[in-house]
Short mmCIF file of C-alpha atoms and ligand atoms in Angstrom, two decimals:
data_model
loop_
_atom_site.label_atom_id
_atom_site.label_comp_id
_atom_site.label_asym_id
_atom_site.label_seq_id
_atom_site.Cartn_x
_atom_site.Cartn_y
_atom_site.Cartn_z
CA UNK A 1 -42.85 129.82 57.28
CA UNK A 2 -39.74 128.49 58.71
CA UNK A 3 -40.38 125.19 60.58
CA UNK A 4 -37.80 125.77 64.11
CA UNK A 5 -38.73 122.87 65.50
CA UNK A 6 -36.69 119.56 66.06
CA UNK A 7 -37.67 115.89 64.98
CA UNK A 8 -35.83 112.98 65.47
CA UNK A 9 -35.88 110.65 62.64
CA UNK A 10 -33.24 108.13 62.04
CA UNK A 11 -30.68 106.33 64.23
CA UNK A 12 -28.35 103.67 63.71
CA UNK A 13 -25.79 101.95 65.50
CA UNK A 14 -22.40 100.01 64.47
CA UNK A 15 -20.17 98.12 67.30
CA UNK A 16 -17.53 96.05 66.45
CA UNK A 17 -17.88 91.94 65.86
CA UNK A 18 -15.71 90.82 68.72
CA UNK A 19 -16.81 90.06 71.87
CA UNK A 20 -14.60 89.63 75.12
CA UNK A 21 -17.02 87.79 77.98
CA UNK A 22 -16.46 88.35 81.40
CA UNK A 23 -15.23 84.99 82.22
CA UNK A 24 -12.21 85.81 79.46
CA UNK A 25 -11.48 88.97 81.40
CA UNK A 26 -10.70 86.71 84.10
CA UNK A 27 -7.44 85.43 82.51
CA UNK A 28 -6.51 88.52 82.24
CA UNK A 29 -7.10 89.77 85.55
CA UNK A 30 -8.56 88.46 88.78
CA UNK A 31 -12.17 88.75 89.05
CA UNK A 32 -14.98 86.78 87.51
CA UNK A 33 -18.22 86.76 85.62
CA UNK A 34 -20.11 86.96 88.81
CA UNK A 35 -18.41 89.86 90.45
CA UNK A 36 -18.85 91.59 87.49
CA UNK A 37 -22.20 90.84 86.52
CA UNK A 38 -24.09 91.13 89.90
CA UNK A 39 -21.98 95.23 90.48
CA UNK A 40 -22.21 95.95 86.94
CA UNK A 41 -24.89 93.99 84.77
CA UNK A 42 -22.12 93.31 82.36
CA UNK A 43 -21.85 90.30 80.69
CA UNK A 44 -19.58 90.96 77.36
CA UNK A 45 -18.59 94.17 75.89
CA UNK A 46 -17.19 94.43 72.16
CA UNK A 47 -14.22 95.46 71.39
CA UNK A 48 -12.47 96.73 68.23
CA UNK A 49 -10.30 95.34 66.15
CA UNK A 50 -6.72 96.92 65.28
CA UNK A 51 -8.45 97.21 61.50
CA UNK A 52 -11.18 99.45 62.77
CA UNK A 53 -11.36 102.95 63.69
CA UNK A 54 -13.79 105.18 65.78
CA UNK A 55 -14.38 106.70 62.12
CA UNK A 56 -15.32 103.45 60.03
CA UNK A 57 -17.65 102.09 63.04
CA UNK A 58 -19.24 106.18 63.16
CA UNK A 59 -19.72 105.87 59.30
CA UNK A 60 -21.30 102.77 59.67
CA UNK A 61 -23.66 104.17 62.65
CA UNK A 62 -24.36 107.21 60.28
CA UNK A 63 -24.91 105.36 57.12
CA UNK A 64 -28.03 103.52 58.81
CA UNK A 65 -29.59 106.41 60.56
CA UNK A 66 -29.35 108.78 57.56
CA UNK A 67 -31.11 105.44 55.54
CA UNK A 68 -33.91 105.23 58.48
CA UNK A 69 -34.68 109.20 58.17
CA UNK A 70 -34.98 109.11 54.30
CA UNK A 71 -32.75 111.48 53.77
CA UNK A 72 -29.18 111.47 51.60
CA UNK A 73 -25.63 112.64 53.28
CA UNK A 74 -25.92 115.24 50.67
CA UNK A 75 -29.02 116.64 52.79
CA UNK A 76 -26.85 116.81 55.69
CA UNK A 77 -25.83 120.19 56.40
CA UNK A 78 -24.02 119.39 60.30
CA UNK A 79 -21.83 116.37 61.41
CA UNK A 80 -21.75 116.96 65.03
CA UNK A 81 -19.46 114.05 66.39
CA UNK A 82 -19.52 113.29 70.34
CA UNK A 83 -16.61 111.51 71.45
CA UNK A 84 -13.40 111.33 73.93
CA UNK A 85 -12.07 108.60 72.01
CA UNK A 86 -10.91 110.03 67.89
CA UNK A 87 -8.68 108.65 65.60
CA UNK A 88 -7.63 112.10 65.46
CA UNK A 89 -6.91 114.47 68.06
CA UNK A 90 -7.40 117.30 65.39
CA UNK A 91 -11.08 116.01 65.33
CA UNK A 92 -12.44 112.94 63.25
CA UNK A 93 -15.66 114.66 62.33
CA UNK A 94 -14.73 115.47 59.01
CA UNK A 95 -13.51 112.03 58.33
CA UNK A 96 -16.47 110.86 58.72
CA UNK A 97 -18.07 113.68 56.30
CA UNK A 98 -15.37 112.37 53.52
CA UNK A 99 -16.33 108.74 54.23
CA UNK A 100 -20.25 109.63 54.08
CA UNK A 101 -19.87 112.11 51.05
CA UNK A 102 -21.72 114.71 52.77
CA UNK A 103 -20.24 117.31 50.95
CA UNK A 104 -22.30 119.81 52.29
CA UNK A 105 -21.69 119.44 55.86
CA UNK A 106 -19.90 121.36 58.34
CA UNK A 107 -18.15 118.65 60.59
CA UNK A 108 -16.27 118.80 64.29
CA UNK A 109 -15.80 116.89 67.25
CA UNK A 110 -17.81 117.71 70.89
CA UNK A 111 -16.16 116.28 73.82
CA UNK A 112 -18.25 116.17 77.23
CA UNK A 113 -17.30 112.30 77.98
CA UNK A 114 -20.13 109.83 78.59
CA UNK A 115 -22.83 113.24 78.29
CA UNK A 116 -21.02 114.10 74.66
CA UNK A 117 -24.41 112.29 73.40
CA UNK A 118 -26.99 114.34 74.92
CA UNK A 119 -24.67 117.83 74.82
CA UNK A 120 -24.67 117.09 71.15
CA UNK A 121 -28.42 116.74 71.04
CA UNK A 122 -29.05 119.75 72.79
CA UNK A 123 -26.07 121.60 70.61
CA UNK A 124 -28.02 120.13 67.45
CA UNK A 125 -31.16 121.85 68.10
CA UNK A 126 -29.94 124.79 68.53
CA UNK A 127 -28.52 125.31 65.03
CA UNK A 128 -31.96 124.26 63.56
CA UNK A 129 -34.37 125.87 66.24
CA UNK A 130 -32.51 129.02 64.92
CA UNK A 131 -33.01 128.47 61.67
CA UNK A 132 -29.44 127.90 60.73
CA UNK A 133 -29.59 124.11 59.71
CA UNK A 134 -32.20 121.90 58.78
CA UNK A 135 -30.70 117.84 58.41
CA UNK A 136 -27.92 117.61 61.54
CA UNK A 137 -26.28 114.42 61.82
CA UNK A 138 -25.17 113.69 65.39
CA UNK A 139 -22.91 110.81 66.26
CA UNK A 140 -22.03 109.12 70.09
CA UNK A 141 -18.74 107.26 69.11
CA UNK A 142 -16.03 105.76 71.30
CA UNK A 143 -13.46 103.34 71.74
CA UNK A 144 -12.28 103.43 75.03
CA UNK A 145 -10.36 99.72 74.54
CA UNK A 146 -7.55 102.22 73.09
CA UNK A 147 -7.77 104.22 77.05
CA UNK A 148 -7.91 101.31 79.53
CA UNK A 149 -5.67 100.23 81.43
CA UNK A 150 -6.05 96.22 80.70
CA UNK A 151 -4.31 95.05 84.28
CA UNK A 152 -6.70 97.63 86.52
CA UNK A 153 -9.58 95.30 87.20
CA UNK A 154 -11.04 98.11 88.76
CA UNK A 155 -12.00 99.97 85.04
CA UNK A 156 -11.42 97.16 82.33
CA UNK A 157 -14.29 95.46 83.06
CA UNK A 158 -16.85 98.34 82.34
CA UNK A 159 -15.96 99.78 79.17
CA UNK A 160 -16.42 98.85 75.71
CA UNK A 161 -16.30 100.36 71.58
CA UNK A 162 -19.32 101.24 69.87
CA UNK A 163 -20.77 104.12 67.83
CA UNK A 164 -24.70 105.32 67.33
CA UNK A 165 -26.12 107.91 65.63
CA UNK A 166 -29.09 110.15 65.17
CA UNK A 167 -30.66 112.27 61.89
CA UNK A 168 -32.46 115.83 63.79
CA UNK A 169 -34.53 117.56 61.18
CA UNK A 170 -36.23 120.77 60.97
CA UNK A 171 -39.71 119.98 61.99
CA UNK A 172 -43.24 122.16 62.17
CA UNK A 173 -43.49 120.70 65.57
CA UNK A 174 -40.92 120.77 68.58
CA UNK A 175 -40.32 117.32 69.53
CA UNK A 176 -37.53 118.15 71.65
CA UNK A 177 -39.64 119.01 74.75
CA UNK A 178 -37.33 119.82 77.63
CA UNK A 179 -33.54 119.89 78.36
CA UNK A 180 -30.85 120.83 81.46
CA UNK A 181 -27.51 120.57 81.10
CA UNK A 182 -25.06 120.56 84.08
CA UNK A 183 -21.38 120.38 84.91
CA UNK A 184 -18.90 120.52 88.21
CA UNK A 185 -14.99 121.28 87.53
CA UNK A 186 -14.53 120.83 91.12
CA UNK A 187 -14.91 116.92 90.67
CA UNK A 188 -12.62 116.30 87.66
CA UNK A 189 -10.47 114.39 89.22
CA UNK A 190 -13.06 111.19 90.25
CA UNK A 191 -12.81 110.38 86.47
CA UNK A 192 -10.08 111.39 83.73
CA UNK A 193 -8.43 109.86 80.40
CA UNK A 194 -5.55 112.87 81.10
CA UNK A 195 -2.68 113.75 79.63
CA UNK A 196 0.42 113.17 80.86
CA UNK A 197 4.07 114.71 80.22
CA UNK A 198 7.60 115.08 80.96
CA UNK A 199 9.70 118.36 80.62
CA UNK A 200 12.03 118.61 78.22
CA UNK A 201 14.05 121.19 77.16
CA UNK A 202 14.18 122.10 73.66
CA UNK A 203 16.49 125.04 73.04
CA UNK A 204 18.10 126.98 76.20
CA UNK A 205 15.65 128.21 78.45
CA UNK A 206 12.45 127.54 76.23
CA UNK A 207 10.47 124.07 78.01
CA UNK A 208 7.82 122.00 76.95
CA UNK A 209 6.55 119.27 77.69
CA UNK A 210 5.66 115.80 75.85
CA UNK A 211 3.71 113.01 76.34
CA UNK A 212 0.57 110.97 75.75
CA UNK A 213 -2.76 110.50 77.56
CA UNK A 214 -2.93 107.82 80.50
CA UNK A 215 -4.98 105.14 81.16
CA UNK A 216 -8.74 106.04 82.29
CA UNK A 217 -8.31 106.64 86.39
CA UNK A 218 -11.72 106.48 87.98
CA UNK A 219 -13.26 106.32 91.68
CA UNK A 220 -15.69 104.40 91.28
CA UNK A 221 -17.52 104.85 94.42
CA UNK A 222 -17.92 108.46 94.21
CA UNK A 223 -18.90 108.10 90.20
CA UNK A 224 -21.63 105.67 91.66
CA UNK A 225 -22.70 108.15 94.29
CA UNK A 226 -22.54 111.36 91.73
CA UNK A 227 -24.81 109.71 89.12
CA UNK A 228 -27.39 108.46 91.61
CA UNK A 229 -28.23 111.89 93.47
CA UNK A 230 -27.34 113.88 90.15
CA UNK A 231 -29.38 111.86 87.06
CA UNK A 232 -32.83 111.79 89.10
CA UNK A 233 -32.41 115.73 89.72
CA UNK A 234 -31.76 116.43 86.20
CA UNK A 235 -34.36 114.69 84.32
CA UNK A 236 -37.02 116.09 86.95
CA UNK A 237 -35.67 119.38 85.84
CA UNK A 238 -36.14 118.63 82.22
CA UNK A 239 -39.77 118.00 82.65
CA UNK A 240 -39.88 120.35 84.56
CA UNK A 241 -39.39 122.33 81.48
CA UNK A 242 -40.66 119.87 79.15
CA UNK A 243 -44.38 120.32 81.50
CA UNK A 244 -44.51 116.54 81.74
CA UNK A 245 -44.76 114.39 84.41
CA UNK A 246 -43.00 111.17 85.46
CA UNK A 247 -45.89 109.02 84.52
CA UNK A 248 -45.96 110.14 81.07
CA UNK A 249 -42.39 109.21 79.75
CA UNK A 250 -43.02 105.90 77.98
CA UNK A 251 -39.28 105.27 77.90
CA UNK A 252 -36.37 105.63 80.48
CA UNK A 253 -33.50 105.64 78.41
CA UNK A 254 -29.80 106.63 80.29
CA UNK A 255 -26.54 106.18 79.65
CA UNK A 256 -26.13 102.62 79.87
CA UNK A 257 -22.93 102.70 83.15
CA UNK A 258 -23.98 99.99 85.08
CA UNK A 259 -27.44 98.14 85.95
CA UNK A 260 -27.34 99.44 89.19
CA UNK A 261 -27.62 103.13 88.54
CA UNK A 262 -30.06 102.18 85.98
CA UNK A 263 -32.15 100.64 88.49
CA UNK A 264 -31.66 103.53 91.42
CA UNK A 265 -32.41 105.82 88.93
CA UNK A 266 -35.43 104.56 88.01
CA UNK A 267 -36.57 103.74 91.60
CA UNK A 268 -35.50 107.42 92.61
CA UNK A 269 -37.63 108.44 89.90
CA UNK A 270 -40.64 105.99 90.60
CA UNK A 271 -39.72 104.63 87.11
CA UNK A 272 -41.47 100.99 86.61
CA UNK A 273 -38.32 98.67 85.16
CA UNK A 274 -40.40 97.77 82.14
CA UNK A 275 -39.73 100.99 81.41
CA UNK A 276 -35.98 101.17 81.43
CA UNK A 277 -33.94 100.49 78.42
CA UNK A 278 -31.09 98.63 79.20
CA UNK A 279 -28.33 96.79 76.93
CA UNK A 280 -25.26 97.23 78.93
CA UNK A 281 -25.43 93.47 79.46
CA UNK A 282 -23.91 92.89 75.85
CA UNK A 283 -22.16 96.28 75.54
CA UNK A 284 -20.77 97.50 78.43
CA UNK A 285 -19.97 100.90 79.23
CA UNK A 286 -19.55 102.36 75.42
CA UNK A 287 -19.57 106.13 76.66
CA UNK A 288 -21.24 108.84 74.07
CA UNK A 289 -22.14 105.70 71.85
CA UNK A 290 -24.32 103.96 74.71
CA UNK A 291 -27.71 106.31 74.39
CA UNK A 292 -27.43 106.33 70.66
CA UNK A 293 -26.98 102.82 70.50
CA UNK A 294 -29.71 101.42 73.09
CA UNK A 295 -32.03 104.18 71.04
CA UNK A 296 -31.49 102.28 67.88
CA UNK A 297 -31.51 98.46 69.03
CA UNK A 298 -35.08 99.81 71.01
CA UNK A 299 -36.47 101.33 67.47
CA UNK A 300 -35.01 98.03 65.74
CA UNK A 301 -36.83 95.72 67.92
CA UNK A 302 -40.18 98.15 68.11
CA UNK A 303 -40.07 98.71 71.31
CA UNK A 304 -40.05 102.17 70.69
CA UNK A 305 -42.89 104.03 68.49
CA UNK A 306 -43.46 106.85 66.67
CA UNK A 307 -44.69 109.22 69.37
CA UNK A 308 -42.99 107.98 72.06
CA UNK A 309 -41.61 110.06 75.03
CA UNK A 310 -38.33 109.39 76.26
CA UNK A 311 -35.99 110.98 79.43
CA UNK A 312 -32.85 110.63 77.97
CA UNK A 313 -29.86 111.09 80.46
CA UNK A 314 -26.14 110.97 79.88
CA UNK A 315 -23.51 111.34 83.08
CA UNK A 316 -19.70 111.04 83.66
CA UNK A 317 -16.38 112.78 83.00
CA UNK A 318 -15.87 116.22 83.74
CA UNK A 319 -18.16 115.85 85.90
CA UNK A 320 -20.52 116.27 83.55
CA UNK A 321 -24.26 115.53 83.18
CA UNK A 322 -27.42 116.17 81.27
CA UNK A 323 -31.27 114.95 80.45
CA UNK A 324 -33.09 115.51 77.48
CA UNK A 325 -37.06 114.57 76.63
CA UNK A 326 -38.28 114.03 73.10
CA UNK A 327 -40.80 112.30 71.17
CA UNK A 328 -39.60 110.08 68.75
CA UNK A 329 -40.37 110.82 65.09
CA UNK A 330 -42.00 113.27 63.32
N1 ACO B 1 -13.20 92.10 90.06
C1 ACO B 1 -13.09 91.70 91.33
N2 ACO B 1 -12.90 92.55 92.36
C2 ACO B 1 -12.81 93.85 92.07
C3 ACO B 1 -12.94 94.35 90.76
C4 ACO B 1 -13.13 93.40 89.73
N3 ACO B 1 -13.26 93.77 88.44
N4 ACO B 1 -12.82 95.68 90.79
C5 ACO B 1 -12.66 96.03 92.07
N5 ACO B 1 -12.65 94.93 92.84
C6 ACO B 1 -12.49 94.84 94.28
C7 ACO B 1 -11.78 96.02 94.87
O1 ACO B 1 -10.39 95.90 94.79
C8 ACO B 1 -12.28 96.00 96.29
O2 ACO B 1 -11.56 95.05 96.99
P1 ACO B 1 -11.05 95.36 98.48
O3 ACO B 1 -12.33 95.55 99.28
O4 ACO B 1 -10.27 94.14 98.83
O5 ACO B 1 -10.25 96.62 98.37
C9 ACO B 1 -13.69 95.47 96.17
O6 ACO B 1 -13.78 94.82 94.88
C10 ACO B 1 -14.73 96.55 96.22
O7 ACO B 1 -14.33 97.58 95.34
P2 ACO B 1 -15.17 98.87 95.16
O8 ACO B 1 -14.48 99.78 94.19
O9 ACO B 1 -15.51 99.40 96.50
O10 ACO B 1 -16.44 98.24 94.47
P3 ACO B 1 -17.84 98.86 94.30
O11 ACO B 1 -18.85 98.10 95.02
O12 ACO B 1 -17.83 100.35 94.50
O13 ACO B 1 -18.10 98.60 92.75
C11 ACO B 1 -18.04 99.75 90.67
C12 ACO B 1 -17.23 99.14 91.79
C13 ACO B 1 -18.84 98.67 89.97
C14 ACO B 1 -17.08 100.39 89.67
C15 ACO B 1 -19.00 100.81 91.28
O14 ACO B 1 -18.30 101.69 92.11
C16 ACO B 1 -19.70 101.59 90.24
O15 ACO B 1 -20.57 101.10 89.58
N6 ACO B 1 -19.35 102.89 90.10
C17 ACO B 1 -19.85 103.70 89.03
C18 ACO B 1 -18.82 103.64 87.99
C19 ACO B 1 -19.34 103.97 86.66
O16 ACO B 1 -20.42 103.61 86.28
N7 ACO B 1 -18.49 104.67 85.94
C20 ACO B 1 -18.76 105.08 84.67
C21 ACO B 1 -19.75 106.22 84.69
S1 ACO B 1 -19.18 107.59 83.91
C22 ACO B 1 -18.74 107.07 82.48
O17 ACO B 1 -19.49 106.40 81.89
C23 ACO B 1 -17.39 107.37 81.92
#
């Protein structure tokens, strides 16, 4: 018999060696540590160097968590890589699948923003809930350093590069308990990385246009407001499915924006903090790398166990948002 459920079981994480502290962000624009820390929780964030690339830190993510679930990258038959941020507009997927020598892997890109990590997991289990994969590799990868504007105080501060990642195998049980996915067009505009360009003419009569993305634009009050009424509604609705309630998730686990949704979202929730993963302190805001990465330094450290339940959430761009509960392991 075909096993169609989902286990998760390996992660890894990579971020890059140099660290920018909020009192160094002040030479570079005015604010300080302690506006930062006491709006944000941020204390550092890394930040890549001009030798790295989203694909070497996502290879180093993957190389871990494919170690931690036992497996080879020859086993891995999907490279599912979340990200706004490639070296590659074409997609930087397959990269990766070159760099790992997973020969046998399909590989492409998924963009949904600072929810790319939990619209991946939910995309992952699909392709082995039918049947149609069994060892999916899914990466949360960004480098938003390239994408900020470094003299808008208002965004430099949050952001920072990392990459996690996750092995999902075929399992005889369903550890993937509940999901809901959500998005709203309608608020795009409170949060873009867009592209931007001019007309130009290129034969009589026939226009284009070129350009290049600009700088992340965000309103940051409205962000703030859409991830506190939005995050609690979603993970209610994913136990809803998942037939769980709050008191049995061991772990609160969301994509790591700022403390302070963190901590509304857990209050909103009736969440105790003990229960809240949080490493956006050392990170920042590293987009679709921030779930995979706090997952890994929490399974690192032991804090989470085999068996475990965790309400994953991811939120932002798009607007987009998502939860997802699982059990970790097998
Ligand atoms: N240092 C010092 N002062 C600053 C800074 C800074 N880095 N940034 C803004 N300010 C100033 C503003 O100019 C403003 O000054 P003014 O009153 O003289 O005009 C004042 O601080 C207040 O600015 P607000 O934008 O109103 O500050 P707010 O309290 O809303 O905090 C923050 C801003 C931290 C961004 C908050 O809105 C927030 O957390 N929003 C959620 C944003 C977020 O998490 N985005 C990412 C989620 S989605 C994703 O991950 C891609």
């Amino acid at each position: 018999m075909q096993n169609l459920g989902i286990a998760i079981t390996g992660s890894g994480s990579a971020a890059p060696e140099t660290s920018l502290h909020n009192e160094e962000l002040s030479q570079l624009v005015e604010t300080s540590d302690e506006w930062i820390s006491t709006r944000t929780g941020i204390r550092q964030r890394r930040l890549a160097l001009p030798t790295e690339s989203l694909s070497s830190l996502a290879a180093a993510a993957s190389r871990q968590a494919i170690a931690s679930a036992g497996i080879t990258a020859s086993d891995i038959d999907l490279i599912l890589l979340a990200t706004s941020t490639p070296d590659d507009l074409f997609g930087t997927a397959t990269k990766i699948q070159a760099d790992l020598g997973a020969t046998k892997a399909v590989a492409f890109d998924l963009t949904a923003a600072c929810s790319g990590f939990v619209f991946g997991l939910v995309t992952a289990a699909q392709f082995i809930r039918t049947g149609v994969y069994q060892n999916v590799l899914l990466i949360g990868a960004d480098i938003l350093s390239r994408w900020v504007d470094w003299q808008d105080r208002r965004t430099c501060v949050l952001f920072g590069d990392g990459a996690g990642a996750i092995v999902l195998q075929s399992n005889q049980s369903d550890r993937l308990l509940g999901f809901a996915l959500k998005s709203d067009g309608t608020q795009n505009h409170y949060l873009n990385l867009a592209y931007q360009g001019t007309a130009q003419e290129i034969l009589p009569n026939v226009k284009i246009t070129q350009g290049t993305y600009q700088p992340v634009t965000m309103n940051g009050k409205e962000v703030y407001r859409f991830a506190a009424q939005k995050v609690p509604e979603i993970i209610d609705k994913a136990l809803f499915e998942a037939q769980l309630t709050v008191d049995q998730i061991d772990w609160l686990l969301l994509h790591q924006a700022n403390q302070r949704i963190l901590d509304t979202v857990a209050q909103r929730l009736n969440i105790p903090s003990h229960k809240v993963i949080s490493n956006l302190a050392n990170y920042g805001n590293t987009s679709a790398a921030s779930i995979p990465l706090a997952l890994d330094e929490a399974v690192r450290e032991g804090k989470i166990k085999p068996n475990d339940i965790i309400a994953t959430s991811g939120f932002g761009a798009g607007l987009t948002w998502g939860a997802a509960i699982f059990q970790w392991g097998r």
